[in-house]
Coordinates of C-alpha atoms and ligand atoms in Angstrom, one line a residue:
L1 CA 0.0 0.0 0.0
V2 CA 2.7 2.4 1.0
F3 CA 4.5 1.6 -2.2
S4 CA 1.6 2.3 -4.5
H5 CA 0.7 5.4 -2.6
C6 CA 4.3 6.5 -3.1
L7 CA 4.3 5.9 -6.8
F8 CA 1.1 7.8 -7.1
A9 CA 2.6 10.7 -5.2
Q10 CA 5.7 10.7 -7.3
Q11 CA 3.8 10.7 -10.6
S12 CA 1.4 13.5 -9.6
A13 CA 4.1 15.8 -8.1
N14 CA 5.3 19.0 -9.7
Y15 CA 8.4 18.8 -11.8
D16 CA 7.9 22.0 -13.7
E17 CA 10.4 24.8 -12.7
S18 CA 7.9 27.4 -14.0
K19 CA 5.4 26.3 -11.4
V20 CA 7.8 26.7 -8.5
P21 CA 6.4 29.5 -6.3
D22 CA 8.4 32.8 -5.9
L23 CA 10.5 32.0 -2.9
V24 CA 10.6 34.2 0.1
I25 CA 13.3 32.5 2.1
P26 CA 13.8 33.2 5.8
D27 CA 17.0 35.3 6.3
L28 CA 19.7 33.3 8.0
F29 CA 21.1 36.4 9.7
V30 CA 18.0 37.8 11.3
S31 CA 16.9 36.2 14.5
F32 CA 13.2 35.4 15.2
E33 CA 13.1 38.5 17.2
G34 CA 14.4 40.6 14.4
R35 CA 17.9 41.0 15.6
R36 CA 20.8 41.2 13.0
I37 CA 23.3 38.4 13.4
K38 CA 26.8 39.6 12.6
S39 CA 29.3 37.7 14.6
I40 CA 30.3 34.2 15.5
E41 CA 29.1 35.0 19.0
D42 CA 25.6 36.1 17.8
W43 CA 25.4 33.0 15.6
E44 CA 26.4 30.5 18.3
K45 CA 24.6 32.1 21.3
I46 CA 21.4 33.3 19.6
R47 CA 20.8 32.1 16.1
R48 CA 22.0 28.5 15.9
P49 CA 20.2 27.5 19.2
E50 CA 16.9 29.1 18.2
I51 CA 17.1 27.5 14.7
I52 CA 17.6 24.0 16.2
Q53 CA 14.9 24.7 18.8
A54 CA 12.4 25.6 16.0
F55 CA 13.3 22.5 14.0
A56 CA 12.8 20.4 17.1
D57 CA 9.4 22.0 17.9
Q58 CA 7.9 22.0 14.4
M59 CA 9.5 19.2 12.5
Y60 CA 11.9 16.5 13.9
G61 CA 10.7 16.6 17.5
H62 CA 12.8 16.9 20.7
L63 CA 15.9 14.8 20.9
P64 CA 16.2 13.4 24.5
K65 CA 19.9 13.1 25.4
D66 CA 19.4 11.6 28.8
Y67 CA 19.8 7.9 29.7
D68 CA 20.9 6.1 32.9
Q69 CA 23.5 3.8 31.6
M70 CA 25.1 2.4 28.5
A71 CA 27.0 -0.9 28.2
F72 CA 29.0 -2.2 25.3
E73 CA 29.5 -5.9 24.5
A74 CA 31.6 -7.0 21.5
R75 CA 31.0 -10.1 19.4
F76 CA 33.3 -11.3 16.7
P77 CA 31.3 -12.9 13.9
A78 CA 33.0 -16.0 12.5
N79 CA 31.9 -15.0 9.0
N80 CA 33.7 -11.8 7.8
P81 CA 33.5 -11.4 4.0
Y82 CA 36.0 -8.6 4.2
G83 CA 38.5 -10.7 6.3
N84 CA 41.5 -9.9 4.1
L85 CA 41.0 -6.1 4.6
A86 CA 39.3 -5.6 7.9
D87 CA 38.6 -6.8 11.4
Y88 CA 34.9 -7.1 12.1
K89 CA 33.1 -6.8 15.4
I90 CA 29.5 -6.3 16.4
I91 CA 29.1 -4.1 19.4
E92 CA 25.8 -4.4 21.2
L93 CA 25.0 -1.0 22.6
K94 CA 22.8 -1.6 25.6
V95 CA 21.2 1.7 26.6
S96 CA 19.1 1.8 29.8
R97 CA 16.7 4.3 31.2
K98 CA 14.3 4.0 34.1
G99 CA 14.7 0.3 34.4
N100 CA 14.2 -0.5 30.7
S101 CA 16.8 -1.1 28.0
Q102 CA 17.3 -1.3 24.3
I103 CA 20.0 -3.2 22.5
I104 CA 21.4 -1.8 19.2
P105 CA 23.9 -3.8 17.3
L106 CA 26.6 -1.6 15.8
H107 CA 28.7 -3.3 13.0
L108 CA 32.2 -2.0 12.9
F109 CA 35.0 -2.8 10.4
T110 CA 38.4 -1.5 11.1
P111 CA 41.4 -1.6 8.6
K112 CA 43.5 -4.6 9.4
L113 CA 47.0 -3.4 9.3
Q114 CA 46.4 0.1 10.7
K115 CA 48.1 0.7 14.1
G116 CA 46.9 4.1 15.3
P117 CA 43.3 5.3 15.7
V118 CA 41.5 5.8 12.4
P119 CA 38.8 8.2 11.3
V120 CA 35.4 6.7 11.1
V121 CA 32.4 6.8 8.8
L122 CA 29.0 5.8 10.3
L123 CA 26.1 5.0 8.0
I124 CA 22.5 5.2 9.3
S125 CA 20.9 2.4 7.4
H126 CA 17.3 1.8 6.6
R127 CA 18.3 -1.2 4.5
A128 CA 18.9 -4.6 6.1
V129 CA 22.4 -4.4 7.4
D130 CA 23.1 -8.2 7.3
Q131 CA 22.4 -8.2 3.6
L132 CA 24.5 -5.1 2.9
I133 CA 27.4 -6.8 4.6
A134 CA 26.9 -10.2 3.0
D135 CA 26.6 -8.8 -0.6
M136 CA 30.1 -7.6 -1.5
E137 CA 28.8 -6.3 -4.9
D138 CA 26.4 -3.9 -3.2
Q139 CA 28.0 -0.5 -2.8
F140 CA 25.3 1.2 -0.8
F141 CA 27.6 0.6 2.2
D142 CA 30.9 0.4 0.3
I143 CA 33.0 -1.4 3.0
Q144 CA 35.8 -2.3 0.7
Q145 CA 36.3 1.2 -0.5
I146 CA 35.9 2.9 3.0
V147 CA 38.2 0.4 4.8
G148 CA 40.5 0.2 1.8
R149 CA 41.1 3.9 2.0
G150 CA 42.0 3.7 5.7
Y151 CA 38.8 4.5 7.5
A152 CA 36.7 2.5 9.9
A153 CA 33.3 1.7 8.5
A154 CA 30.4 1.5 10.9
V155 CA 26.7 0.9 10.4
F156 CA 23.5 0.2 12.3
D157 CA 20.1 -0.8 11.1
V158 CA 17.3 1.6 12.1
E159 CA 15.1 -1.4 12.8
Y160 CA 16.8 -1.8 16.2
V161 CA 16.1 1.9 17.2
S162 CA 12.8 2.7 15.6
P163 CA 11.5 0.4 12.8
D164 CA 10.9 2.2 9.5
D165 CA 7.3 1.2 9.5
K166 CA 4.1 3.1 10.0
E167 CA 2.7 0.5 12.4
R168 CA 5.8 -0.6 14.2
F169 CA 7.9 2.6 14.5
A170 CA 7.3 2.9 18.2
D171 CA 8.5 -0.7 18.9
G172 CA 12.0 0.5 19.7
I173 CA 13.3 3.2 21.9
L174 CA 10.0 5.1 21.8
K175 CA 8.5 2.2 23.8
T176 CA 11.5 1.0 25.9
L177 CA 13.3 4.2 26.7
Y178 CA 11.3 7.4 25.9
P179 CA 7.5 6.6 26.1
E180 CA 6.7 10.1 27.1
Q181 CA 7.8 11.4 23.7
M182 CA 4.8 9.8 22.1
Q183 CA 2.5 12.0 24.2
M184 CA 4.1 15.2 23.0
P185 CA 3.1 17.0 19.8
N186 CA 6.7 18.0 19.5
G187 CA 8.0 14.6 20.6
M188 CA 10.6 12.6 18.8
R189 CA 9.4 10.1 16.1
G190 CA 11.2 7.9 13.6
L191 CA 13.8 10.2 12.1
G192 CA 14.7 11.8 15.4
S193 CA 15.1 8.3 16.9
W194 CA 17.6 7.4 14.1
A195 CA 19.6 10.5 14.8
W196 CA 19.6 9.5 18.5
G197 CA 20.9 6.1 17.5
A198 CA 23.8 7.6 15.6
M199 CA 24.6 9.6 18.7
R200 CA 24.9 6.4 20.8
A201 CA 27.3 5.0 18.2
M202 CA 29.4 8.1 18.8
D203 CA 29.3 7.5 22.6
Y204 CA 30.9 4.2 21.7
F205 CA 33.5 5.6 19.3
E206 CA 34.6 8.0 22.0
Q207 CA 35.9 5.1 24.1
D208 CA 37.3 2.7 21.4
P209 CA 41.1 3.3 21.1
M210 CA 40.9 2.1 17.5
I211 CA 38.8 5.0 16.5
D212 CA 39.7 8.7 16.2
H213 CA 36.3 10.1 17.1
T214 CA 37.5 13.6 16.4
K215 CA 37.4 12.7 12.7
A216 CA 34.0 11.2 12.4
A217 CA 31.4 11.4 9.6
V218 CA 27.7 10.7 10.0
V219 CA 26.3 9.6 6.7
G220 CA 22.8 8.8 5.4
H221 CA 21.1 8.3 2.1
S222 CA 17.6 9.7 1.5
R223 CA 15.6 9.2 4.7
G224 CA 18.9 8.3 6.4
G225 CA 20.3 11.6 5.0
K226 CA 17.5 13.5 6.7
A227 CA 18.4 11.8 10.0
A228 CA 22.1 12.4 9.4
L229 CA 21.5 16.2 9.1
W230 CA 19.4 16.3 12.2
C231 CA 22.0 14.2 14.1
G232 CA 24.9 16.5 12.9
A233 CA 22.9 19.6 13.9
N234 CA 22.3 18.3 17.4
D235 CA 25.6 16.8 18.2
S236 CA 28.8 18.7 17.6
R237 CA 31.0 15.6 18.1
W238 CA 30.5 14.8 14.4
S239 CA 33.1 16.7 12.5
V240 CA 31.5 15.8 9.2
T241 CA 27.9 15.3 8.1
Y242 CA 27.1 13.8 4.7
A243 CA 23.5 13.8 3.4
N244 CA 23.1 11.9 0.1
E245 CA 20.0 12.7 -1.9
S246 CA 18.1 13.6 1.3
G247 CA 15.4 15.6 -0.5
C248 CA 12.2 16.8 1.2
G249 CA 12.8 17.0 5.0
G250 CA 16.5 16.8 4.3
A251 CA 18.6 19.2 2.3
A252 CA 16.0 20.4 -0.2
L253 CA 14.2 23.7 0.3
S254 CA 10.6 22.9 1.3
R255 CA 9.2 26.1 -0.1
R256 CA 9.9 25.1 -3.7
K257 CA 7.3 22.3 -3.5
F258 CA 9.2 20.5 -6.3
G259 CA 8.9 16.8 -6.3
E260 CA 8.0 15.5 -2.8
T261 CA 6.1 18.0 -0.7
V262 CA 5.5 18.4 3.1
E263 CA 2.0 17.1 2.7
R264 CA 3.1 14.0 0.7
I265 CA 5.8 13.1 3.1
N266 CA 3.5 13.6 6.1
T267 CA 0.8 11.4 4.5
V268 CA 3.0 8.5 3.4
F269 CA 5.4 8.6 6.3
P270 CA 3.4 10.0 9.2
Y271 CA 5.8 8.5 11.7
W272 CA 8.9 10.3 10.5
F273 CA 8.3 13.8 11.9
T274 CA 6.7 15.2 15.0
D275 CA 2.9 15.8 15.0
N276 CA 3.3 19.6 14.7
F277 CA 4.8 19.2 11.2
D278 CA 1.3 18.4 9.9
L279 CA 0.5 22.1 10.4
Y280 CA 2.5 22.9 7.3
N281 CA 0.8 20.5 4.9
G282 CA 0.3 22.6 1.7
K283 CA 1.6 25.6 3.6
E284 CA 5.3 25.4 3.3
E285 CA 5.6 29.2 3.1
T286 CA 4.4 29.5 6.7
L287 CA 7.2 27.4 8.1
P288 CA 9.3 29.5 10.4
F289 CA 12.5 28.1 8.7
D290 CA 13.6 26.3 5.6
Q291 CA 16.1 23.5 5.2
H292 CA 19.1 25.8 4.4
Q293 CA 18.9 26.7 8.1
L294 CA 19.4 23.1 9.2
I295 CA 22.5 22.8 7.0
A296 CA 23.7 26.2 8.3
S297 CA 23.3 25.0 11.9
L298 CA 26.2 22.6 11.2
A299 CA 28.7 25.4 10.7
P300 CA 31.6 25.6 11.1
R301 CA 31.8 21.8 11.0
T302 CA 32.1 20.2 7.6
V303 CA 29.0 19.4 5.6
Y304 CA 28.7 17.4 2.3
I305 CA 25.5 17.4 0.2
A306 CA 25.2 15.2 -2.8
S307 CA 22.4 14.8 -5.4
A308 CA 21.6 12.8 -8.6
M309 CA 20.3 14.5 -11.7
E310 CA 17.5 12.1 -12.4
D311 CA 16.4 12.1 -8.7
L312 CA 13.7 14.8 -9.3
W313 CA 11.5 13.5 -6.4
A314 CA 14.3 14.7 -4.1
D315 CA 14.6 18.1 -5.9
P316 CA 18.3 18.2 -6.6
K317 CA 18.1 21.8 -7.5
G318 CA 16.4 22.6 -4.2
E319 CA 19.3 20.8 -2.5
Y320 CA 21.9 22.8 -4.4
L321 CA 20.1 26.2 -3.6
S322 CA 19.7 25.2 0.0
L323 CA 23.4 24.4 0.4
K324 CA 24.4 27.6 -1.4
L325 CA 22.3 29.7 1.0
A326 CA 23.7 27.7 4.0
S327 CA 27.2 28.2 2.8
T328 CA 27.0 32.0 3.6
T329 CA 27.2 31.1 7.3
Y330 CA 30.5 29.4 6.6
S331 CA 31.8 32.4 4.5
Q332 CA 30.2 35.4 6.2
I333 CA 30.1 34.4 9.8
Y334 CA 33.2 32.1 10.0
G335 CA 35.2 33.6 7.2
K336 CA 35.8 30.3 5.5
Q337 CA 36.6 30.0 1.8
I338 CA 33.8 28.3 -0.1
E339 CA 33.8 26.8 -3.5
L340 CA 30.5 25.8 -5.0
P341 CA 29.3 25.8 -8.7
E342 CA 27.9 29.1 -9.7
E343 CA 24.7 27.6 -11.0
Y344 CA 22.8 24.4 -10.5
E345 CA 24.6 22.2 -13.1
F346 CA 26.2 18.8 -13.5
S347 CA 29.1 18.8 -11.1
P348 CA 30.8 15.4 -11.1
H349 CA 33.7 16.6 -9.1
F350 CA 33.7 17.2 -5.5
H351 CA 34.4 20.7 -4.2
H352 CA 36.6 21.0 -1.3
K353 CA 37.7 24.5 -0.6
G354 CA 36.6 25.2 2.9
S355 CA 34.3 23.0 4.8
V356 CA 31.4 22.7 2.3
G357 CA 31.4 19.8 -0.2
Y358 CA 29.0 19.0 -3.0
H359 CA 28.5 16.8 -6.0
L360 CA 25.7 16.3 -8.5
R361 CA 26.2 13.1 -10.4
S362 CA 24.2 11.7 -13.3
G363 CA 21.7 8.9 -12.8
K364 CA 19.1 7.9 -10.3
H365 CA 18.3 7.8 -6.6
D366 CA 20.8 5.6 -4.8
L367 CA 23.9 5.7 -2.7
T368 CA 26.6 4.3 -5.1
G369 CA 30.3 3.5 -5.1
E370 CA 30.7 6.7 -7.1
D371 CA 29.1 8.7 -4.4
W372 CA 31.3 7.1 -1.8
S373 CA 34.4 7.8 -3.8
K374 CA 33.7 11.5 -4.2
F375 CA 32.8 11.8 -0.6
L376 CA 35.9 10.0 0.6
D377 CA 38.1 12.2 -1.8
F378 CA 36.5 15.2 -0.1
F379 CA 36.9 13.8 3.5
E380 CA 40.6 13.0 2.7
A381 CA 41.3 16.4 1.3
S382 CA 39.5 18.0 4.4
L383 CA 41.7 16.0 6.7
R384 CA 44.8 17.0 4.8
L385 CA 44.0 20.7 4.3
F386 CA 42.1 21.4 7.5
P387 CA 43.2 18.8 9.9
I388 CA 41.2 20.2 12.8
F389 CA 38.3 21.4 10.7
Ligands
LIG402 C1 10.8 8.0 -0.6 C2 10.5 9.1 0.2 C3 11.7 10.1 0.3 C4 13.0 9.3 0.5 C5 13.1 8.0 -0.1 C6 14.2 7.1 0.4 O1 9.8 7.1 -0.8 O2 9.4 9.8 -0.3 O3 11.5 11.1 1.2 O4 13.2 9.3 1.9 O5 11.9 7.3 0.0 O6 14.4 7.0 1.6 O7 14.8 6.4 -0.4

């Protein structure tokens, strides 16, 4: 049912640039109270916190950061398809709160011959992780490339945090750890829970001597990219955030109503966002923010946005425009050098001047080996050129 509903939505969406409304985009540098934001201090004390607060209230829901205890237990699977390249362990993250607990398996591959701590890439996966790992041809989680280039590759399946399912989404941390969230119109739902899960993976990285948690990227594709952005915005321990084809509710500007719209996403995936987000169905122009503000809230930490030309449902042009607007925070507030294409156009090469990266590849909606290779080129260049970001 969801699938056919989705197809219908995709076919009847607007893909005509001439029908995109005239955009009145909220100014990044004017606070909700009308104050001009000029300095790093204004940005960090006033603007960034109020932006994140507004996204929490109206869209992704509040992200509870408290829990009572977390324990880690490692298992070493006998079957490691990447055995010549990497050591493989599954860490069971056991998080407890108010007498209940949730176990989240975190799969971690570390380069075999590496001695010192290595940078890490975490994928938030809505695809079955066991299959991603077993199928060495599948590059959605390109373990060979990531580990081959000297990074640790980590992934968890959102199923163990909040199942990606309209009926079952609460059968995870929303039941075991944070039941009160379900009563709140601005409570956490699916995407917020996935962001929370990635933060727990970071709690683990912080204490694994094999991992350099100061060089850590949180990565997601599409719905996972939406969660990655929300995670990066809320948790400054991530030095890099990479959202691949994250579209509506991710990097793309909502006000363009191109491809997927707020109403469509709230109808087909009512469990992704907080209840308040329904208020904006068909009324994107009344949102107190747009998605460029979410990207901007990552500054000065590194952000990478990638799109695919045929992925019109995710509005690749809206993602580009959003990143371009957001990059002014990096340049005007933090004085960083930014290099982005002048116009929305095919940009097969990554751009790495400063802390903002981008590519637009040909082809369809997917996370591919090509995407990983561009992103890892960028990550590598960032580490070399800006070792402390
Ligand atoms: C679509 C959904 C998008 C995107 C995508 C995906 O059906 O409308 O927002 O999240 O799924 O995750 O691949």
